[in-house]
Each structure stands twice: as structure tokens, then as C-alpha cells.
């Protein structure tokens, strides 16, 4: 598989200053670049230039980027995208601050996904020589270490799953199915490496973002994250709780513009031989929120 | 202070078999005695005969018992209760299985509270000789170690606080006040030793139980407790979350009859010199549920 | 019982600047007063003026102070100390910065213990009005919340246990016995309230300090504490591990002068009806270090 | 990369019954197959037939197996092994219970490593349909979920690193270097997917095993694991502590024959673009044991 991981999420925010405060002070990301209407941020354990881009004006997903293994991968992916019948265009170094040449793909679900191999290397805050496990003087707020995954909505999840499998080489770890037909897919959680998910999608309007997530250390870090959210008056959707799907610990919350964020801990190890898990609709609530076995209406309906 | 701690809670349950399964298999308490319509249970780290009594028929609190330091204390407490203007009667060994002579007090809030010094000693599951920190072969379900506190409702919380302070020697750790008058009390969390609370009450109907709580080890134990609740289809009210009041971690949930339970972790150390904390009504939601800053209607209205 | 808790430990340090850096920057205590050769510190969750005093010159315990419930208690304790045959003198407000009138007792083990009821109130860092669970801008290093207990050495532990029981009203939670005689006492862990221990002592030279301990939140806090010790090159004696005695989690470490510190988590609830636990010498290593079941020579021999 | 993960470790044990008790009752693995002189075990979250083989007679590593993506991978790996100048032979289905055709490679370090794509599928204990996060009735002892990595010794670590990189497609996450020459390699921690390490080796005798590790959930699980080790009198080498290398939490301990085991938690995410971390010898102790910054002689010298 040539796709490595989610590299960045580029979102719209209604108020750039408030959004910056949220991502920098509450989540603890570092601002690495600024433009008139954009702020670029990275987390302390990330090497690459940025993982979140905030753009003033509106709300919701502009696009997201996945890093691939090299220029050869880009050419191969371009062919596979075309073979699937999806469209893509080449993008050039400089189209995105810090990002090299790449491929801009329009997903069957109408989202814009960028693939790139080269990105400016900034390095983590603990460095590569005899590093400490965390940067003592470099943690603010929650102190999220790194971005983990995004969950988007699609009118045809089965089609999008085929696209991610055939064109991009992802595999499903967990699948929520609606009925007796295996292709009656309500949601899919797919990985490109060894994590439970690098991308996920559920049935919903095309082109929308449900949430994107930062990985944090463990369940104990979720308690502290929730404390910081309270101190900063961050609206929580739900959590701390456990997911059935992925087994992870979670808090869902909102940035000041209404884009949903997640802090996520745990999960298990997948890999190319992993046989997918199936969730049926009668257990969907347990899949999303294992502890409570309920899904509130807001969780289902609010996307940006 | 001569009151030591909450010893037992005696509640009504609609279905004794289902209640027994909940307290024994989900919470992991041990059945120590049975009568036709009653089951007595203790937890693994408790020395005394029982901490929960289930009585078939209805729902809600029958009475609860606090252990005191000795017969002298009982006599002293009897006088203080009378001086306050409350009523009490002597109870005899055998009135309650395993419990010795004592005093049955009718609180100003119409709850029945029993005070006793003697109780049959059964001992913990790890014993008193070179003990392990937990009983490897003696944990079922959540495996609650011990009862911690009860929260009841009262029409006049300020009067009940005075009673617990003057007649029983408790002190308030945290007080929720409704307005500018210090005596406009909405709730009080009171202790008799060094914990944040051994009894608590909030404004509501006289004679009712809001919940009683078992202490568990820490925040990590709450994740596992929530998993077990999901496995056993236990309805959760809310949590895992952090309380502002007491700083504790919590899950509120219901037994099959609708009596509210809590598993509670953490807290801080009080003592006779502790100056009480004040919560104002605009921050009450943060006091109850620090993480989420919201109180659902069910939490406010459901008492048994 | 009229003794409330360990209030302060007053120790000698070889280098005041280095000691100050250790207690303020690594442990995270706040300096509240300074004299030419002394530094006074308190932790963020403590109300009273100070809990550690550092005095330049040498190493080891100068004295320690336990807070009592009031002036009446002091008079009563003075009589009980005299009845035991131990000596005490009255001390006056101002003899110790921030501390009121009191009683200076020479223990049978030759340690100096001060008892006092009045102490200047500074308050915690989260305050008493709608408090956060921890001070977001007030944590440095490990961020210890409060002092917990001291462990001293005594040539005659059985005599010292009788003194703490008869003169000061403490009770033993756990006892390490050397042989078949119950009075062949090697160590005792005693409490005055509801914690597993407020004072402990083991057989050794009179007048010496083995360690004093700060309570921290839980086992997760011990991992972070160990990280900070590594970052600051603090020598660790042993831990993170679990104690058999008290069940607590622990790291033992040394300040720059060689005084042993501990960070301690967990424990269980005692009280006036608690029946003591007995440890036999063949299980002593498990009692001290439950996880490893071994005691290094340094732990046994290094006292200050 | 076509190697997926460590699949199994096959070790010699002096006493099969005692070894079986250790891996089945203390670690909590399930016996899936038995022969006269061998026991095969898997852990609850593993799909494949077995992850540990115990063979009576002696002590130390017989061989270990890594799973690869398919038959094509085996042919490719065979060529790359030969191109490196190492030797391999084909092995057939049935040579190992439950394992299909494969390749038996003699590492430059004289260890035997088996590569295979097909293995009998047994499935995890929680299944693939609406699974619980852990098997409530299927946890014994520590309850290790899955094997994670092995650390072996080699006379020429630099040569072995080249072999794993060129012939097997691994990459180094962390490297311990002995001097100014980058090729003066003392140890290397290498991955084939996204974990910090799937294989590691340090300078030492060829053909020897330092330890193999099971992944457990988090730091809290290490406390409980240590408790179980104490209950079962398992000798601990060191830990709970944090590694500098990998950032993981760890306990090293021994099976009854003296083979070193590890329970390991945490770590970070690597990937094909990960730039390796360098540890220098003056910080080696911090790398191995971040918390304590010391390595005992036994850790360095005991291999099997």
C-alpha cells in the first residue's frame, strides 16, 4: 500500500482568531505559518509541516491530504483513480504551503482529497537525538500529539469503500451494514497501514465532514482533555466514552465554528491480513458509543 | 466526631432476582445473607456484615445506616438528636441482620437513618495477614470494593445541613447556594471523616433517594466499569465524567428497579479544619458534571 | 482523635539553592516564605502556610509538625504525653513562620514533633468558589498536590507505637512483626484519620528520617512523575511499583542532599474500627515492594 | 513492505508443565494445540493459530516466524535473501502445526527466522460480529492480547540491520550508536509497518534471544500485570518503567526456564517516511530505562 496516513485537514472557520485560539491554546497545536486568511498548525509529535489548515469564511471541509510513499506512488495512484472512473488533477509544489507536487482527487463522494509525497520537514518537539518522551516545555492545553483520521459522509458508502479499496489501497477494518446484503453499507472504517482507521465514512450528504480526530495517549489523557475543554468552554458532543467500533476511547467536541473534533485513544492493530468486523444496525449505537449504547440526534445530523 | 461512615443502604426493588443479579453479578458484591424477601450483600474490601440490603416490593430507600464509634457515641448522639428537636427510637440487636443495638433517627427530611456501633465482622476477601492488594479469584463484574456515600433529597436542605452538623457532627465540604443568602442552600456535600462526602443532599422531595455510590480505584476503573455496564445492558444516566463538586470521576446508572447507583473515584482529603467550597447556581452544571457542564432533566427529576 | 494530619516536615539540606530547585521546580511546590538560611514551601492543594521547610546545613530531619483540632486538644495532648513519660515544651506563635502556639514533643525515638492548631491560611491554588479540579496555570514539574506522611526510624518501634496510640490517639493500619510475639514489632504504619498512614516507623537508629511523601492522584500520575525525575536527573531509589503495605503506588527518590522523598498514590480507607493488617518478616519484601518482592540494601540502610 | 508482523516465537523450556502454567495461567494465553513435547498457545486478540510454541528441553530460541502478505512476497523475499548472501530453504505446510508453506532463513546472526503467508485462522475471542472490546469470560491472569516483538542479540548489529532493511524491507525506528561512525551500531529497533518495532537486536552473542514481548493496553494494565506476577511469584527483571527507546511502558520478567518476557504498552506511530531516532551510548541507560536511567548487569548479560 502506498498511502501512508492522513497528513492534513483543511477546514473553513467563521472566525479565524477564535479558531486559532481553539486549535493552538485548547488543543495545543503550534502555528507554523500564517497567511491573510489562513493559519497552518502542527502538533508536537508530528514531523511534517502542518496537519491542520484553518481558512476564514464559512465552515466545513475544504479538502484533506494523505501522504504517499513517493513519486512512483503518485503515478500509480493517478492511474488507479482514472481506472475507477474518478477524476484527478495534478497539483504543484506551492499550491499548498509546505506541500510538494501531488494529485488532487475528487472522490465519488465529492470531497477533495490531495495526495502528495513531499512535504517540508519541521520535526517533532522532542527531536531525533536521545529524545524525551514528551516536550516538557512544549505542551499547551490538551497537547494533542498528532492527527489520526477523518470521518466524512457520503451518499453511497459502498461506492466510496470500493474507491478507497481499489484506487487507494485501503482496507476496511469495521463495516456497519444495513441489512442482509453485504453491500448495503451504512459506514466503513478503513485503514492504509496498521491502525483501525485512517479514513471513515457514514451515509450522509456528499462532500461533508463529520469530524477529524487527534490521537492522544490513553484513557487517562481523555480525563485531562475533558478538563481542559471545560476550562475553555468547548462544547462537547459526547464522551469520554468507549467506541465499540475500533475499541478506542473518545471525546467528540466542536471548534468555535461548529466543525466537530475528536480526541481518540487506543484502538488495536490491523494489517493487510485483517478480516473486517461487521456491525449490524441493531447494534449501531453500541458500535458508536459502546459505554452508553445511544446516539444523540446531533451526532447523526450535524456535519459541516 | 463519632460517626465513622456510611455502613449500609437498604432499598426496595421491584424484582428481587433481577436486583440480586445486578448487585452480585454486575457490581460484583457477595450475597452474605438471604431472607424470603431480602438479600444482604457486601463488597470485597468491606469488613462488616453487609453494605446493601435489597427488599422486594416497590422501589426507593427504606433506610440507611451509619456506623458510630461505640455505645457512648450512641448515647451522645441520642441526646444531640433530641436537642435538635428530631425524633429517634432505640433499636435492638437483631432488628437488622448482623447489626447490633442502635438508634433509629427520623431525619428532618423524613428519611430513616440508623446509627449503630456493633456489626458482625466478616472481613475482606484479602484478609489481614500479608494481604494481596485485590482478590484474584474474588472479582466479578465491576468488582466494587466498598460503599462510599448516599445522596438524598430534602425540602429544606439548610435545615438538614444544620441537623447533620449539630446532631451528627458532620461538616460541609461543598455547598451549592441559590442566591445571595448563605442559608439559601440548594445542596450540601458533608463528611464525617476525611473524604469529600459521606452524605449529600439536594433540594427535592423529602424521603427520597437520589443515588448511592460505590468507590472504585481510579479513572481507569471507570472505563472498565462502563464496559461491564454495556455488556449487562445497564442503563447509564451519565458518565464517565468528572464532577466539579468533589473532583471525583463518576458514572451514574440504574439498577433494574430504577434506583440510581454511582461508581465514584478520586476526590480529595478533607478534615475538621476544612473550609467549605461554595458553588453558585450559574456554575451548578459544572459542579455536577465538570466535563460536560450540563445536567439532563432525568438527573434532576428521577429520585426513588 | 484530635490530631488531624501531617502538617510540615522541616529538613536540613546541604545546598539551599539546589534543594529549592528540587522542591519548587521538580516537585512543583511554591515558595511562600524565605529567610537567610530557610525556604518555606507549600503545594497547590494545601490550604495552610507551608508543608516543607528547607534549612541550609547538613542533611536530615530537624522536626515535623502535626496539626491538631484546637487549643483544647493541645492541652489534652500535653497531659497524655506527660502521662506516657515523654517530654514536651510549649512553643509560641512565631517560633515557626506562619505557625501558632503549640507543643514541642520529644518522641521516645528522639525525634522532635510539633503539635499546633493555628497556622496561617493561604488557601489552595483553585480556591473555594466554583473551583477547577486543578490549577491550569499553576502546575510545575510533577505538581504534587499535598504532603501525606513521613516514615522515621526508631530503636524501639513497639514503644513508639504505644506512644502514638496512647499519647497521640493514632491507630496502626499495618504492622510488620518479627517473630511470634505480637510485640516484636519491626514497623508500624499508623493513621489519625481515615488514610492508611499519617506516620510510619521501622526499626533503625533513633532520630532519623527514612522518607516523607507527597500524595499524587493515581498510578498514571506516577508515570509522569517518573518522567519528570528523569528530565531533572533526580536519583530514584525504587518505583514505580506497588506497595503491599497500604496497596499504594510509589516512587522513592532523593533530593539533592540525599533526603528520601516519595510520591504516593492510592491506598484504602481506614477509620477507628479498622482492624490492623499483619505482615510477617518472610513477606516483608512483598509488603514494601509488592510488585518486585525485593528490598535493596540502600532502601534499608539510607536514612538521614 | 511485504512482512506484516511477528507471528510466533518458538522457544525451549526446561519444564513443559511449568512453562505451560506460566504462559497459560499467568500471561493468560490459550493452549490451541499440544504434542508430546510441545505446547502451542495464542492470545485472546490474535486471529492466527498460535503466537508462542513451547518445546521441552533446554532454554532459548528455537526460531521465530514473521507473517508475510502472500506467496508472491515469499518468492520476492527468497530472492532478496539470496541477493544479500544469506541462506534460506523452503519449508512446507505441516512443518509447523497450523502454518503453511514458507521460507526458513538463517539470519547473519545465526537465528532461524521463518516467513509464511498462510496460517490456520482461529479468530479472536471477541469475534468479528458486533464484538465486545474484551472477552469478559476469557481473561485469565494478565490476559495479554497479542504478541508484539522480539529482541535478539547479534555479533554484528550493523550487518543485521542491513539484512533486515535490504532483504526483508524493515526500517530502523531507533538506533543506538557506539561512537562517531554511524555504522558503529550497538542496537537497532526496526519496524515493518507502523509500530516502533517488530524486531530489535543489540550487540551480543549470535543466535540468542534477549526477550519477546506481548503488547498490553496501557500503563494501567502494567500495574495489574505486575500484581499478577507477584501473586504467581514470577521473577521480574525490571519495570514497571518507561523506555526512552519507543517511549513504551514495560515490565521485563522471566518464564520458569529463564526466557525473558516483556509486557509492553504504548509507543508511537512510525511509517515508511519515519526518520530514525539516534541514541548515543552516554544516554543508553536512559534509552532502555528512561525513568531510572540505569541498566542492571542481568539485563545486559542474561540471554537464552
mmCIF file of C-alpha atoms in Angstrom, chain D residues 73 75 82 91 98 159 165 168 194 286:
data_model
loop_
_atom_site.group_PDB
_atom_site.id
_atom_site.type_symbol
_atom_site.label_atom_id
_atom_site.label_comp_id
_atom_site.label_asym_id
_atom_site.label_seq_id
_atom_site.Cartn_x
_atom_site.Cartn_y
_atom_site.Cartn_z
ATOM 1 C CA UNK D 73 6.074 -11.997 -1.264
ATOM 2 C CA UNK D 75 9.301 -15.587 -3.764
ATOM 3 C CA UNK D 82 19.879 -14.736 -1.626
ATOM 4 C CA UNK D 91 9.561 -25.141 4.294
ATOM 5 C CA UNK D 98 -1.056 -24.647 11.628
ATOM 6 C CA UNK D 159 25.157 -6.237 9.317
ATOM 7 C CA UNK D 165 16.447 -3.437 5.644
ATOM 8 C CA UNK D 168 13.169 -8.008 4.472
ATOM 9 C CA UNK D 194 3.678 1.430 11.728
ATOM 10 C CA UNK D 286 18.022 6.409 29.600
#
